[in-house]
Amino acid sequence: MVIKYMTLGMSGSTTGTCLEEDDVDLKICRVCMDKATGYHFNVMTCEGCKGFFRRAVKSNIRYSCPFQNSCVITKNSRRQCQACRLKRCLEIGMNKEMIMSDKAVEERRTLIKKNKTLKMTPSIPEEPDLTKEQEKLLEDLLEAHRKTFDASFTHFTQFRVGIVYQTLRQGSLHFLSQYVVASLYTVCISIQSTHQYTQSSTLMKPYPVKISLEKDYKLQRNFSMLPHIADLATYMIQGTINFAKAIPFFRNNSLLSCK
Amino acid sequence: MVIKYMTLGMSGSTTGTCLEEDDVDLKICRVCMDKATGYHFNVMTCEGCKGFFRRAVKSNIRYSCPFQNSCVITKNSRRQCQACRLKRCLEIGMNKEMIMSDKAVEERRTLIKKNKTLKMTPSIPEEPDLTKEQEKLLEDLLEAHRKTFDASFTHFTQFRVGIVYQTLRQGSLHFLSQYVVASLYTVCISIQSTHQYTQSSTLMKPYPVKISLEKDYKLQRNFSMLPHIADLATYMIQGTINFAKAIPFFRNNSLLSCK
DNA sequence: AGGAGTTCAAGAAGTTCA
DNA sequence: TGAACTTCTTGAACTCCT
Ligand SMILES: [Zn+2]
Ligand SMILES: [Zn+2]
Ligand SMILES: [Zn+2]
Ligand SMILES: [Zn+2]
């Protein structure tokens, strides 16, 4: 940087070139004079001041200047006084409102995670060959499935969870619901193995380009859902029954005693 | 950085020395010539002078030189005269203000303690107050829950999944079962928000230290699971019924027509 | 391309303890 | 006292959505 300025001063002063100079001017951090990397929270700043501003505002800590509250902020001094650095950030117009809220950040992270999962493109199975009746039944089942378990599976989000923790003896740790954590873990594994399956299995052939009718797409998709629906139904029914059976109250009243 | 470049330009041009020398130069304690470990209170110093400066300033003791107030400070002599060592520290620019105030240190300690607590203990809800019968029922429910939904939720891993894909028109991508992906997505959200809830809610008080009996731990844990179990049971039963109702075959046979 | 957030190794405070 | 260690802070480089 030093060299660059000197060069400019020696060779460029008479010509009064504009673009270069303006660029250099515009590319200076309004907070600390370091090299700026663009507009951050509404002001041209460097990466350092960008990160500092976000952290300072989000942490919500009230800094206090150990000097006279009038520190000059430069590339080299900016680290010495957080209070004055933040003050300067605000003075030149950096906008708190442009920092994403925790909620917004959470949504963003979720979106990215979802997109990543979706990008892992699986292949498509063979086209099944069904009778009219079978196709109708298939439609019925899929429709029932859709009605019962909405696409975003919102039921799960509404589950309240318990807090399961271990004693201090067992490692000085308390834990969130083991159950929920375990289920996340397992669902993750499930999805990953499913990915592997659909991506590597020789049974899963790439979708034939020649098949392009809307109806064929739909049929294939529906058909592939059948095993899943069957598993889910089995699980739901058996789970309900088993749970009830395991409660002494129900056992004693022999409502379910047919074994 | 600027200073470094200038130094290089002035002294290094003739010798053509390399990085080694600069590094060594920069890594010398400006107070005592010992090996420096970085910038401390604004000046490149060794660990010894760093610690000495903090202690000397914080203790607020007025040292006095037993000699002529002009001791030469070196790695070996630095311990002989605290007065001249401190004087030298200040002369070369070590900054008192960069020593954290007692208040700041206290806040820092508190913060660290809090962080540690949060890390280890997501915090625990209030202890419920139950009758013997209620405790028994609680045990029954928990036991039933454990028997029905094993901890690792292995049922879910065994679900087969359908393949749902979009047309090439919609982005040249094929997709795995929307259902499974969505459920992962949603379970993730659920868990994350649960974390936030237990970490930030004022309703969740730190676990009282005085409660240390095994029984109390167990009771609290069990109690906290109740809402979750209730949700799960409701979901399972309603899900089964709704699914069946949504299938024309069952509807037509009016087995479930009691609405 | 622009500008949000994210990552993580390096830096610099304090803390420990022989 | 000071070597070794812990913890939080920085900011360059990077990812991701628009
Ligand atoms: Zn800056
Ligand atoms: Zn200041
Ligand atoms: Zn020293
Ligand atoms: Zn002296």
PDB file of N, CA and C and ligand atoms in Angstrom, chain B residues 29 31-32 34 46 49 78 85, ligand 3:
ATOM      1  N   CYS B  29      11.942  -8.713  23.046  1.00  0.00           N
ATOM      2  CA  CYS B  29      11.247  -7.874  24.026  1.00  0.00           C
ATOM      3  C   CYS B  29      11.857  -6.486  24.046  1.00  0.00           C
ATOM      4  N   VAL B  31      11.604  -4.378  26.211  1.00  0.00           N
ATOM      5  CA  VAL B  31      11.978  -3.968  27.565  1.00  0.00           C
ATOM      6  C   VAL B  31      13.315  -4.575  27.988  1.00  0.00           C
ATOM      7  N   CYS B  32      13.436  -5.907  27.790  1.00  0.00           N
ATOM      8  CA  CYS B  32      14.582  -6.600  28.373  1.00  0.00           C
ATOM      9  C   CYS B  32      15.385  -7.406  27.363  1.00  0.00           C
ATOM     10  N   ASP B  34      14.756 -10.054  25.958  1.00  0.00           N
ATOM     11  CA  ASP B  34      14.453 -11.483  25.982  1.00  0.00           C
ATOM     12  C   ASP B  34      13.598 -11.802  24.748  1.00  0.00           C
ATOM     13  N   CYS B  46       8.232  -9.789  26.193  1.00  0.00           N
ATOM     14  CA  CYS B  46       8.250 -11.189  26.624  1.00  0.00           C
ATOM     15  C   CYS B  46       7.116 -11.431  27.626  1.00  0.00           C
ATOM     16  N   CYS B  49       7.854  -9.575  31.117  1.00  0.00           N
ATOM     17  CA  CYS B  49       7.560  -8.153  31.204  1.00  0.00           C
ATOM     18  C   CYS B  49       6.066  -7.891  31.089  1.00  0.00           C
ATOM     19  N   ARG B  78      16.606  -7.909  34.843  1.00  0.00           N
ATOM     20  CA  ARG B  78      15.283  -7.300  34.985  1.00  0.00           C
ATOM     21  C   ARG B  78      14.652  -7.486  36.358  1.00  0.00           C
ATOM     22  N   ARG B  85      12.571  -1.154  35.862  1.00  0.00           N
ATOM     23  CA  ARG B  85      11.893  -2.008  34.891  1.00  0.00           C
ATOM     24  C   ARG B  85      10.557  -1.392  34.509  1.00  0.00           C
TER      25      ARG B  85
HETATM   26 ZN    ZN E   3      10.995  -8.584  28.716  1.00  0.00          ZN
END
